[in-house]
PDB file of C-alpha atoms and ligand atoms in Angstrom:
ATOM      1  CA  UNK A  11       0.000   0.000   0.000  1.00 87.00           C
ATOM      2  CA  UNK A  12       1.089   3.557  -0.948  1.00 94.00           C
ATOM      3  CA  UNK A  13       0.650   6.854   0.749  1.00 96.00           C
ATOM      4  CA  UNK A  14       1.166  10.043  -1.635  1.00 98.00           C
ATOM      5  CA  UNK A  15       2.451  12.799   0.229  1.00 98.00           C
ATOM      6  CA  UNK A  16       2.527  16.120  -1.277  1.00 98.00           C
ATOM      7  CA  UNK A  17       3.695  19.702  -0.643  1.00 98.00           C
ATOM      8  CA  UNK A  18       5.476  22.682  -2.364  1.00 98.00           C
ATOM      9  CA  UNK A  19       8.668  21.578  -1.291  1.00 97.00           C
ATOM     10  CA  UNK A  20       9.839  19.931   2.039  1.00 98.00           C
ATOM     11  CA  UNK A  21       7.855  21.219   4.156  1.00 98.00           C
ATOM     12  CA  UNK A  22       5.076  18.606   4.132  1.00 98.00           C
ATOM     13  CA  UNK A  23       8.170  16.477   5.729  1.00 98.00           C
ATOM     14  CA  UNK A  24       6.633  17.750   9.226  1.00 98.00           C
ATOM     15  CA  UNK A  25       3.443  15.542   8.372  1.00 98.00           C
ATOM     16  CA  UNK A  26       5.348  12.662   6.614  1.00 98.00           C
ATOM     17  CA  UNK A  27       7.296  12.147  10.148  1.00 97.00           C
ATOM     18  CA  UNK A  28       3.678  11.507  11.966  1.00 97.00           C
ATOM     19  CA  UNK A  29       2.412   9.463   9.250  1.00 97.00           C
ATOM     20  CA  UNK A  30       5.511   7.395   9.549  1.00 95.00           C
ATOM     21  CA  UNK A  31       4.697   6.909  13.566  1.00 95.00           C
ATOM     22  CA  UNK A  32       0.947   6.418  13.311  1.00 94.00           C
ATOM     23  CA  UNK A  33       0.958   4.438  10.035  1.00 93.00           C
ATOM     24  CA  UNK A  34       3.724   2.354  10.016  1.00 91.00           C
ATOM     25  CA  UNK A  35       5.020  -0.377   7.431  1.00 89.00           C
ATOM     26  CA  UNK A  36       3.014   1.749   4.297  1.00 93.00           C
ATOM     27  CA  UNK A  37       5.025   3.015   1.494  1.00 95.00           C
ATOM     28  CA  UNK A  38       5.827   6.518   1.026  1.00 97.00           C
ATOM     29  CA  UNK A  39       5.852   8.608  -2.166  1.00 97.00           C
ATOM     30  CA  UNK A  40       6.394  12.197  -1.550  1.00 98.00           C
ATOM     31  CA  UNK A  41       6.104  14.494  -4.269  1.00 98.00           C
ATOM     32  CA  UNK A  42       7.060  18.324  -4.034  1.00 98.00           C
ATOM     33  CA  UNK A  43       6.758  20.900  -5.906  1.00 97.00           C
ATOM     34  CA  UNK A  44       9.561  22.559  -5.984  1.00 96.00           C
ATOM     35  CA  UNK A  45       9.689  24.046  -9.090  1.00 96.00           C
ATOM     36  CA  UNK A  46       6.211  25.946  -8.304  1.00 96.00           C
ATOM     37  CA  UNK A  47       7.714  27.076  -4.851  1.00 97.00           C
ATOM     38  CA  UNK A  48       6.739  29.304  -3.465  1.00 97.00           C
ATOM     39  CA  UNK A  49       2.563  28.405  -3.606  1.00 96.00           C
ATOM     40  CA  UNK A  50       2.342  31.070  -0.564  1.00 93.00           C
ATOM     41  CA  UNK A  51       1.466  33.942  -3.978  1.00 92.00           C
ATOM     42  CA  UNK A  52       0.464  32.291  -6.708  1.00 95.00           C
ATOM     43  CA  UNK A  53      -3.568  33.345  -7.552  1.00 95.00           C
ATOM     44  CA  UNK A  54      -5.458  30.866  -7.200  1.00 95.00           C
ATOM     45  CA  UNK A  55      -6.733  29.505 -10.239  1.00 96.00           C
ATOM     46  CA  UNK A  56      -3.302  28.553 -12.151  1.00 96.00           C
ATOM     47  CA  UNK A  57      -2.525  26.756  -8.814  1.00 96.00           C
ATOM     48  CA  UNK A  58      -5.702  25.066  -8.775  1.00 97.00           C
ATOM     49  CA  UNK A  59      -5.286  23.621 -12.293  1.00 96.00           C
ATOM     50  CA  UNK A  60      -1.552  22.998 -11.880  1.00 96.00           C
ATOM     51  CA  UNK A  61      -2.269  20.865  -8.655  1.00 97.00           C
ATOM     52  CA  UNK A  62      -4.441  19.017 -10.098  1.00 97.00           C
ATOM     53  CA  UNK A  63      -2.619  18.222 -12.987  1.00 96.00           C
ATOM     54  CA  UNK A  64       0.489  17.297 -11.033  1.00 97.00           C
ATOM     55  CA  UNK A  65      -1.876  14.828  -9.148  1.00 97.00           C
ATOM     56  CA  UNK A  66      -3.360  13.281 -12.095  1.00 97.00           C
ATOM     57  CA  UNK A  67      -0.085  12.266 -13.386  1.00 96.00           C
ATOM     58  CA  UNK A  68       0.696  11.375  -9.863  1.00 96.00           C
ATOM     59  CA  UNK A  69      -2.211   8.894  -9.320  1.00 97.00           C
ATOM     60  CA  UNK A  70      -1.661   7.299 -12.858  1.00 95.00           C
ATOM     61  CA  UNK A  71       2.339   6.340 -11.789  1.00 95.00           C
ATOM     62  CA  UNK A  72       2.306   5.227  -8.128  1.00 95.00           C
ATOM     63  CA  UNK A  73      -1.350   4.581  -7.710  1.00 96.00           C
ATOM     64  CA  UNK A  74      -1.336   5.062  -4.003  1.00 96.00           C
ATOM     65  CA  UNK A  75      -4.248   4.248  -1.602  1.00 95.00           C
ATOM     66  CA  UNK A  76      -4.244   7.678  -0.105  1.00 97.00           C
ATOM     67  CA  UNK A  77      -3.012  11.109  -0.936  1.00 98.00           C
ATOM     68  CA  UNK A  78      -2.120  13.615   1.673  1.00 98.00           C
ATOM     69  CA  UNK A  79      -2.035  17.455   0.673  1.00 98.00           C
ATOM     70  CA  UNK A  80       0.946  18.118   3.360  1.00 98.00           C
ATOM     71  CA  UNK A  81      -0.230  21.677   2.220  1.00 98.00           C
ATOM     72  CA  UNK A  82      -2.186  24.403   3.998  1.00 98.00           C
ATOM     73  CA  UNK A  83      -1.836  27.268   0.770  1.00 98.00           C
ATOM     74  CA  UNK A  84      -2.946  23.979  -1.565  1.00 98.00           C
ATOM     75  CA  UNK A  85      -5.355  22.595   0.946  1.00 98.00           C
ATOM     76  CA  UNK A  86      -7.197  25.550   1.925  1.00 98.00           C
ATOM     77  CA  UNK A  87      -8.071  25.967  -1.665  1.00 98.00           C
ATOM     78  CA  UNK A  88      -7.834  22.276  -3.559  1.00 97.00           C
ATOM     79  CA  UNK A  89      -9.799  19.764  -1.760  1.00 98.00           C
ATOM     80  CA  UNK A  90     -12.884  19.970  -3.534  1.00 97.00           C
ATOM     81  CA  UNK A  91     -11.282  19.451  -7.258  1.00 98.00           C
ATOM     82  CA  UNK A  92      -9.414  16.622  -6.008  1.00 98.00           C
ATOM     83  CA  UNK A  93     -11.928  14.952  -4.510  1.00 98.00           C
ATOM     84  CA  UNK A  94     -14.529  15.580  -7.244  1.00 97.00           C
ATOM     85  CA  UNK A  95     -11.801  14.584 -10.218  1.00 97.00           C
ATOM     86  CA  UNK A  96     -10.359  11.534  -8.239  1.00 98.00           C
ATOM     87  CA  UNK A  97     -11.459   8.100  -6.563  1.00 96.00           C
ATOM     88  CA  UNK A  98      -9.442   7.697  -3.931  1.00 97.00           C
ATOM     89  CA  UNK A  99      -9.549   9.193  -0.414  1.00 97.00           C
ATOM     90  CA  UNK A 100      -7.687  12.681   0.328  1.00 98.00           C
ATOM     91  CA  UNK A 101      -6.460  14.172   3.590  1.00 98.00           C
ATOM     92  CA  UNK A 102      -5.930  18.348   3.647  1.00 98.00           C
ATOM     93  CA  UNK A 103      -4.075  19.904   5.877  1.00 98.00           C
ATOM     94  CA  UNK A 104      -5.788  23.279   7.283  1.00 98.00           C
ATOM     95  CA  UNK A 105      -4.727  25.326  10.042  1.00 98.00           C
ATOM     96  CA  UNK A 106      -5.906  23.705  13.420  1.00 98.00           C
ATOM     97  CA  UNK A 107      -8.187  26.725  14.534  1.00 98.00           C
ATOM     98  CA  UNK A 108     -10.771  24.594  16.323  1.00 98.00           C
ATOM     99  CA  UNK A 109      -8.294  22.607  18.900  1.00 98.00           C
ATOM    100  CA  UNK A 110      -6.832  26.229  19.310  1.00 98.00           C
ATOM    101  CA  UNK A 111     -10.159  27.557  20.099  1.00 98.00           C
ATOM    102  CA  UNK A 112     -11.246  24.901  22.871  1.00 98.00           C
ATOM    103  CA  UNK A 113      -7.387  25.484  24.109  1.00 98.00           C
ATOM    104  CA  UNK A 114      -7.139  28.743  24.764  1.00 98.00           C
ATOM    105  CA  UNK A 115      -7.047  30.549  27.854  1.00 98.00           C
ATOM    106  CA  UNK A 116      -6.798  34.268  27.048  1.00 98.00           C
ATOM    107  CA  UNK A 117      -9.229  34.184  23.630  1.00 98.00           C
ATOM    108  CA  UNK A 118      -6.077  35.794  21.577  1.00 98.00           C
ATOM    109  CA  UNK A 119      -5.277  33.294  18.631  1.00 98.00           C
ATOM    110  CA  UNK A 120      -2.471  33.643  15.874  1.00 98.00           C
ATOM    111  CA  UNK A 121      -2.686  32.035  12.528  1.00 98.00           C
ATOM    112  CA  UNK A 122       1.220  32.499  11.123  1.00 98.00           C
ATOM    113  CA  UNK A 123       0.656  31.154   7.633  1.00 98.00           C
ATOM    114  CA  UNK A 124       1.560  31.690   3.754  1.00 98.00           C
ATOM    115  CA  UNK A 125       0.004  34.956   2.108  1.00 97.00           C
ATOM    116  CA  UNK A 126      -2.732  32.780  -0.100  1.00 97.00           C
ATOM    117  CA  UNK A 127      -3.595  30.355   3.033  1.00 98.00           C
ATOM    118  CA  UNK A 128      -4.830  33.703   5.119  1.00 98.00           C
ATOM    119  CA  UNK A 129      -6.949  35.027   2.460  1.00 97.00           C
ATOM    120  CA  UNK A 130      -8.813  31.809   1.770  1.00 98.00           C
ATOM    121  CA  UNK A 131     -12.468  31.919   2.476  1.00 98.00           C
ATOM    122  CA  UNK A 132     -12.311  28.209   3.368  1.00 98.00           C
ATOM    123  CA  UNK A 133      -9.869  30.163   6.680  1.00 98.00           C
ATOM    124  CA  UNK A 134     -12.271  32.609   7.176  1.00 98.00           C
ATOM    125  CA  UNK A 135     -15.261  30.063   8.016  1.00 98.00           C
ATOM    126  CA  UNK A 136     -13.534  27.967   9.719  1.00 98.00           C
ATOM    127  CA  UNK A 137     -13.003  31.160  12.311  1.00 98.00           C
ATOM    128  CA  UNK A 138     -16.681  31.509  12.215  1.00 98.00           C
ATOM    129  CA  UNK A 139     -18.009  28.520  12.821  1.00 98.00           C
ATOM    130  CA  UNK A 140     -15.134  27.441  15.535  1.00 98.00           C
ATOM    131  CA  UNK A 141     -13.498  30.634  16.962  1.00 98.00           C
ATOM    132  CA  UNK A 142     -16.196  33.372  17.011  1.00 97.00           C
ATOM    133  CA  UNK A 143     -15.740  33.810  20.411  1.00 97.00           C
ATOM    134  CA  UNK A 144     -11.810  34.194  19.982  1.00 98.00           C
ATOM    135  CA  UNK A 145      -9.656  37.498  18.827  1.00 98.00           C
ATOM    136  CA  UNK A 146      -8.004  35.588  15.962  1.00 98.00           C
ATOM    137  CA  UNK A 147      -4.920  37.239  14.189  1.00 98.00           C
ATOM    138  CA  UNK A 148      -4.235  36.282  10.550  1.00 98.00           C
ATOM    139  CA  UNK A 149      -0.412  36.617   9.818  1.00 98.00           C
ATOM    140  CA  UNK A 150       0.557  35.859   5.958  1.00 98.00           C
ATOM    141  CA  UNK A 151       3.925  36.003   5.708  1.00 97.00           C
ATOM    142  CA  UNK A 152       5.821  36.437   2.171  1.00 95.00           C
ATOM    143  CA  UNK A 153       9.269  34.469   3.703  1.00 96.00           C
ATOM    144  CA  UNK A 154       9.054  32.278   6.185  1.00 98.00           C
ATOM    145  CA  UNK A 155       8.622  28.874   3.859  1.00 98.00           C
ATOM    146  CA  UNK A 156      11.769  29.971   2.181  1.00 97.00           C
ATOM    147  CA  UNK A 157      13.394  30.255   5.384  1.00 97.00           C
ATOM    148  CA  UNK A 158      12.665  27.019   6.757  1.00 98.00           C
ATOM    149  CA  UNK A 159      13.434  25.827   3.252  1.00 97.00           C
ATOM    150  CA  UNK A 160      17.103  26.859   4.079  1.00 96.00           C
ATOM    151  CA  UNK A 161      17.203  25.535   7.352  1.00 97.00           C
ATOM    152  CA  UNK A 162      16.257  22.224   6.684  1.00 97.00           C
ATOM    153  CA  UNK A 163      19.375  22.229   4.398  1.00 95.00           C
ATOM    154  CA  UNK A 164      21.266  23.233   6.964  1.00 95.00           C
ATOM    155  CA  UNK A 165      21.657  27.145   6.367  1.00 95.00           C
ATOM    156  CA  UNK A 166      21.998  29.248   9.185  1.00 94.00           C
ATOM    157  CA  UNK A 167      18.774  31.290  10.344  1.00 94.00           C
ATOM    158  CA  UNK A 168      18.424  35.254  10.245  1.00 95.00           C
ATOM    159  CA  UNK A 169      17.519  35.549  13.535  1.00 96.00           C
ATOM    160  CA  UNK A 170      17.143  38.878  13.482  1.00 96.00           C
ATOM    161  CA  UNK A 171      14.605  38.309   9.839  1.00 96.00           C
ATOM    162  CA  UNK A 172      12.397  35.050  11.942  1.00 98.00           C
ATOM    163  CA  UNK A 173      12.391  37.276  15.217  1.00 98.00           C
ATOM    164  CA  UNK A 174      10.154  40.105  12.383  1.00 97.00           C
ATOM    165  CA  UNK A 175       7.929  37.285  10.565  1.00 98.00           C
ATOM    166  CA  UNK A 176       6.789  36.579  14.289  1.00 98.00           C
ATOM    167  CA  UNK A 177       6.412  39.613  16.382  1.00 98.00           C
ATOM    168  CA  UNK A 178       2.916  40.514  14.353  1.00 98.00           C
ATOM    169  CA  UNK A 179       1.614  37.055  15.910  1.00 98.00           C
ATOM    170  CA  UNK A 180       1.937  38.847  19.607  1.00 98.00           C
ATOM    171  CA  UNK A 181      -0.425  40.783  20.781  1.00 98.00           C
ATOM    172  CA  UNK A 182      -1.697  42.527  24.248  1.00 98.00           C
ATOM    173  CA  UNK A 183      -4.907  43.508  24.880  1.00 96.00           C
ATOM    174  CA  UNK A 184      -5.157  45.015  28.425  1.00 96.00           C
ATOM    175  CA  UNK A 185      -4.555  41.726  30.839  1.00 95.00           C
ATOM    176  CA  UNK A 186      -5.075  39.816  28.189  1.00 97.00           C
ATOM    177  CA  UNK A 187      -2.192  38.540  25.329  1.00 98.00           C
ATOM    178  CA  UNK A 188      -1.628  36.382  22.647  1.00 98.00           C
ATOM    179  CA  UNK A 189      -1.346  32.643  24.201  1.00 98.00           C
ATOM    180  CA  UNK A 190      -1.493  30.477  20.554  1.00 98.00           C
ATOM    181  CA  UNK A 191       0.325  30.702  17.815  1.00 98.00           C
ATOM    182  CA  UNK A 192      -1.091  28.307  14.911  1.00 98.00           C
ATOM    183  CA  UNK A 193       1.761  26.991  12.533  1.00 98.00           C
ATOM    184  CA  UNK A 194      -0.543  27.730   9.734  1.00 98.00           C
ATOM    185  CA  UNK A 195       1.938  25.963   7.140  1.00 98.00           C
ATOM    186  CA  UNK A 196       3.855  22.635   6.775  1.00 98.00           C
ATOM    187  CA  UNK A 197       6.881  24.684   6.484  1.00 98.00           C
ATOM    188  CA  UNK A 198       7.234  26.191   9.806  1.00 98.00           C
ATOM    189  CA  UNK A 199       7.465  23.522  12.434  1.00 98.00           C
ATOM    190  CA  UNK A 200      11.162  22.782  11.280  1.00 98.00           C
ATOM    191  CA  UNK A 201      11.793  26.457  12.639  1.00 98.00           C
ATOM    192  CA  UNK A 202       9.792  26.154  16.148  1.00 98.00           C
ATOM    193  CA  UNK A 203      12.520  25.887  18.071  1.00 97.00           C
ATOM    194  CA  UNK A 204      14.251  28.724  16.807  1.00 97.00           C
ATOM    195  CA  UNK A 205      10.802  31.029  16.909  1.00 98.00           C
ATOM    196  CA  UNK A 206      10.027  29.609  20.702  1.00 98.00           C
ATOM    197  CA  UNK A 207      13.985  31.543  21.794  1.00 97.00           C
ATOM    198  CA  UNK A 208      12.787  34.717  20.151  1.00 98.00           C
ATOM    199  CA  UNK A 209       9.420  34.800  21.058  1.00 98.00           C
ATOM    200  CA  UNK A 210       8.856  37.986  23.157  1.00 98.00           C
ATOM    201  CA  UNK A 211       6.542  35.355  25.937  1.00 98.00           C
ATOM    202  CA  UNK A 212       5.940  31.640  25.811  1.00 98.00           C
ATOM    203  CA  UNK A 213       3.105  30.413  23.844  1.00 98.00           C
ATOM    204  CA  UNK A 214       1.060  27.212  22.476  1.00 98.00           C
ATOM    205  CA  UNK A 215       2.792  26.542  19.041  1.00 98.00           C
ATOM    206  CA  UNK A 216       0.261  24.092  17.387  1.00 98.00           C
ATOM    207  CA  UNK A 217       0.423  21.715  14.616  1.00 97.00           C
ATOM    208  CA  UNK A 218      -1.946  19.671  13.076  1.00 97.00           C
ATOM    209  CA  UNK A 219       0.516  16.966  11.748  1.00 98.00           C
ATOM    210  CA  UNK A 220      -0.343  14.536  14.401  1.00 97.00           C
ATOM    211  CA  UNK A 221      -4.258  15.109  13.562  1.00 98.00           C
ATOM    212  CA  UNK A 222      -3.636  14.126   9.991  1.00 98.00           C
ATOM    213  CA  UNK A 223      -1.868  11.287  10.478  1.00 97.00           C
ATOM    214  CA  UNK A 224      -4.883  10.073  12.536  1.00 97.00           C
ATOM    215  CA  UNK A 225      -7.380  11.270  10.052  1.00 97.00           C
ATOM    216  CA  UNK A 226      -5.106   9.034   7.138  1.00 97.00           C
ATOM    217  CA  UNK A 227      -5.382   6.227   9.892  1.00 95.00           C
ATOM    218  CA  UNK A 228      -8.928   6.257  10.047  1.00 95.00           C
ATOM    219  CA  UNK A 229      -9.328   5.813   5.842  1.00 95.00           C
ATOM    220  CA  UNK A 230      -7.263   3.643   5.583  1.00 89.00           C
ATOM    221  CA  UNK A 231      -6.151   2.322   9.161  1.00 74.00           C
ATOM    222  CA  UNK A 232      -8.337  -1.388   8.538  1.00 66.00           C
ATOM    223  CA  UNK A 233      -5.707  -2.353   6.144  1.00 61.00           C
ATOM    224  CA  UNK A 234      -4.182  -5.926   6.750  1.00 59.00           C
ATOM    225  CA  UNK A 235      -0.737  -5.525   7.978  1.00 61.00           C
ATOM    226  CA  UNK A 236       0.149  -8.374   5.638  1.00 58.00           C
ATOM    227  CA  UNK A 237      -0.558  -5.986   2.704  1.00 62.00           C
ATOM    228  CA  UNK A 238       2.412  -3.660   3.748  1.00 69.00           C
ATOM    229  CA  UNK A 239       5.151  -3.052   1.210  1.00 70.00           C
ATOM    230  CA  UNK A 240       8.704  -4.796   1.369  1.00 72.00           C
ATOM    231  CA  UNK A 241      11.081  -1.361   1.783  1.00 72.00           C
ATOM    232  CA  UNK A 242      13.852  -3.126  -0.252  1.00 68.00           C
ATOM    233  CA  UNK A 243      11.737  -4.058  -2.988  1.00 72.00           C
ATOM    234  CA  UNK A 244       9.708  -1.035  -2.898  1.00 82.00           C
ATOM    235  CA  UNK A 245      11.567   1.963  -0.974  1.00 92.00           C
ATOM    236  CA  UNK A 246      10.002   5.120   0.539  1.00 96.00           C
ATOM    237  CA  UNK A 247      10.712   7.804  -2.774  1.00 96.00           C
ATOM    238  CA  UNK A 248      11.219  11.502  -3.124  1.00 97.00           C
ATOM    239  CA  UNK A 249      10.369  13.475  -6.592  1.00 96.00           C
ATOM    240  CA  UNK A 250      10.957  17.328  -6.756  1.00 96.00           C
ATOM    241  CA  UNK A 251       9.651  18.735  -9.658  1.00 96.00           C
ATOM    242  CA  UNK A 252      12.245  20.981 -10.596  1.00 94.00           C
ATOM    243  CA  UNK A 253      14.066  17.656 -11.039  1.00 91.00           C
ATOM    244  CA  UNK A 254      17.397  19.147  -9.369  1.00 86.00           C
ATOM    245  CA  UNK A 255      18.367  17.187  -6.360  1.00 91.00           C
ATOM    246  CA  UNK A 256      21.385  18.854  -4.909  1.00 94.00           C
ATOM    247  CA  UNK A 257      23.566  17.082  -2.017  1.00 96.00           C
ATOM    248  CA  UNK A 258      22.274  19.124   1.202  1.00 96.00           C
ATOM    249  CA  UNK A 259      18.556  18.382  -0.530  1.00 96.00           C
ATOM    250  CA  UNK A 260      19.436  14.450  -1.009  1.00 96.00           C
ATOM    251  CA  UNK A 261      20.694  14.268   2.572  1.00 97.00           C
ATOM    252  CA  UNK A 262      17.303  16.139   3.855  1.00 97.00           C
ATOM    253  CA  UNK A 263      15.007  13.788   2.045  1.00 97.00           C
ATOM    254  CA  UNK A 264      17.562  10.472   3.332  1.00 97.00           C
ATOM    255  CA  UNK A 265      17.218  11.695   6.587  1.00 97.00           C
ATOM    256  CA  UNK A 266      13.811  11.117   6.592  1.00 97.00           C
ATOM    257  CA  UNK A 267      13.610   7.960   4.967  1.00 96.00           C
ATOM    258  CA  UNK A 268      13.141   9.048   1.343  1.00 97.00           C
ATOM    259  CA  UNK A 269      15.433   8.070  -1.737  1.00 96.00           C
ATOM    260  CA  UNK A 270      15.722  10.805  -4.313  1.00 95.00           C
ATOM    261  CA  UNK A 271      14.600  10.096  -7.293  1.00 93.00           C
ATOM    262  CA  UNK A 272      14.395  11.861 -11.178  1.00 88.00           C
ATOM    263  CA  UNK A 273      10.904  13.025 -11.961  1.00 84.00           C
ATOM    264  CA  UNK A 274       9.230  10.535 -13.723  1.00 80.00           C
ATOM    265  CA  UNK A 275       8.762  12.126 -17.532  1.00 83.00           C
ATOM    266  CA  UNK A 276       4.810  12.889 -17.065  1.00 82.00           C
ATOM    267  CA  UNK A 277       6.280  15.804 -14.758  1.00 87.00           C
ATOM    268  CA  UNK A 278       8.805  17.118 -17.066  1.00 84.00           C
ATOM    269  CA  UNK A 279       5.986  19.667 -17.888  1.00 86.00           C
ATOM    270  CA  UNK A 280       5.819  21.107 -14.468  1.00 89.00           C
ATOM    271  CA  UNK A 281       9.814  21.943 -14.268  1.00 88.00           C
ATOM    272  CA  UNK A 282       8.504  25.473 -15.468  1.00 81.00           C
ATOM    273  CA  UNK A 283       7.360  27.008 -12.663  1.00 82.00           C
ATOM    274  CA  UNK A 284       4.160  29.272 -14.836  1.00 76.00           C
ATOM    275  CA  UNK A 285       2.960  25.068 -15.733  1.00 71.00           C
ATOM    276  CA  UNK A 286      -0.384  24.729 -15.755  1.00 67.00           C
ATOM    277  CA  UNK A 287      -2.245  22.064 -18.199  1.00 66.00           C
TER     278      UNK A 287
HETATM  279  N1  DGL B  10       4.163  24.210   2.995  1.00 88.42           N
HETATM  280  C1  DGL B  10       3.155  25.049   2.459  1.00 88.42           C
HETATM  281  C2  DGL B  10       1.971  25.233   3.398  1.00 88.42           C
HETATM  282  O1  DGL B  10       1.727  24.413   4.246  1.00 88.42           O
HETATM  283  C3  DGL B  10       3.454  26.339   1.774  1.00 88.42           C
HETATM  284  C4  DGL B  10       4.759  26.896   1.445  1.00 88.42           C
HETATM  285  C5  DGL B  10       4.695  27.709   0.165  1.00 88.42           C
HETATM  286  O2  DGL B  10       4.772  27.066  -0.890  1.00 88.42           O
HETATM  287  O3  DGL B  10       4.535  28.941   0.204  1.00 88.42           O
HETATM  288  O4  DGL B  10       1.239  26.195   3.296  1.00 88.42           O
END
């Protein structure tokens, strides 16, 4: 059995580490889309139609048994044209503003996410129906995927740059101040530790990886172990679109289990980042 896992770039590596604890023994394709990174400013029709056509290709070569969009700027906006196109079962990743909601203590929520992820309607309902009770903050900010991007490769971090993409996300409001900061975007766990040292007070930094990983469990979580794949006959695979796989990039992906691999030709299309078919 195969699990698609998909993002811009690496950042959907923050969900594919909880799928690989709660799902165990499945085989991992992740696909990202590097070549179309940033997705944080496209508009959003091109990306809709160049998602989609990334996963139709996708589907037709690995055939996996569930895709995840490890993707809040894709998810937010995506979901219903995959699942009305495709068969199989999707899982989206969306900002976690309900469990933040119930969680709070002070009522002051921060969304940190990409520019296109705070402007989606599909955002702005889920703070009505879950949080209208709540001060929520939307933060889109234009670099931090790009920074965590260069972390992960093992870059040193602006500190002085991260310390600015946060400080919107904390606010005071007589006795009362910012106590959540939603990691609105796959990209950003990989830099928590950094943000929680410049944070100006502690806070709740949430993630939803763990809650997808739970939500791919229950689709697909009845599976007979017996079906899982052999690793050395079938290994866990990485495919960037841009199709350039440098050394720091290769060791990233390794590190998590993933073998780099050439695009397979059906994405030769999308190695031009304007793509869309
Ligand atoms: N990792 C992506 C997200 O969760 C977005 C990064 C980007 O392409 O701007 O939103």
């Amino acid at each position: 059995m195969t699990i698609l896992v998909f993002d811009s770039g690496v950042g959907g590596l923050s969900i594919l580490r909880e799928v690989r604890v709660i799902l165990p023994g499945r085989r991992i394709v992740y696909v990202g889309d590097d070549a179309g990174f940033p997705y944080g400013d496209w508009p959003e029709a091109p990306l809709v139609e160049r998602i989609v056509g990334l996963f139709e290709r996708c589907l037709d070569t690995f055939d996996p048994s569930l895709a995840i969009v490890a993707c809040n700027t894709a998810s937010t906006l995506i979901m219903p044209a995959l699942r009305t196109r495709f068969e199989i079962p999707f899982v989206g990743t969306v900002p976690p503003i309900k469990p933040a909601a119930e969680r709070t203590a002070s009522g002051m929520i921060s969304v940190l996410a990409t520019p296109g992820t705070v402007q989606r309607p599909y955002v702005a309902r889920l703070i009505e129906e879950h949080a209208d009770t709540c001060d929520v903050t939307l933060i889109g900010s234009t670099r931090l995927a790009r920074l965590a991007e260069q972390h992960m490769r093992g870059l040193p971090v602006d500190h002085e740059r991260l310390a600015e993409e946060i400080r919107p996300c904390f606010l005071e409001r007589g006795e009362r101040r910012t106590d959540i900061v939603i990691l609105g975007c796959t990209h950003y766990p990989f830099l928590v530790h950094e943000m929680r040292k410049l944070a100006p007070w502690p806070v709740d930094w949430l993630e939803p990886a763990e809650a997808i990983a739970r939500r791919s469990l229950s689709l697909i979580g009845h599976v007979d172990e017996r079906n899982f794949s052999d690793p050395e006959l079938s290994p866990d695979i990485a495919i960037m679109t841009r199709g350039k796989t440098d050394a720091p990039l290769r060791r990233l992906l390794s590190g998590f289990g993933l073998q780099a691999r050439e695009p397979i030709d059906a994405l030769a299309i999308f190695r031009d980042r304007q793509a869309v078919v």
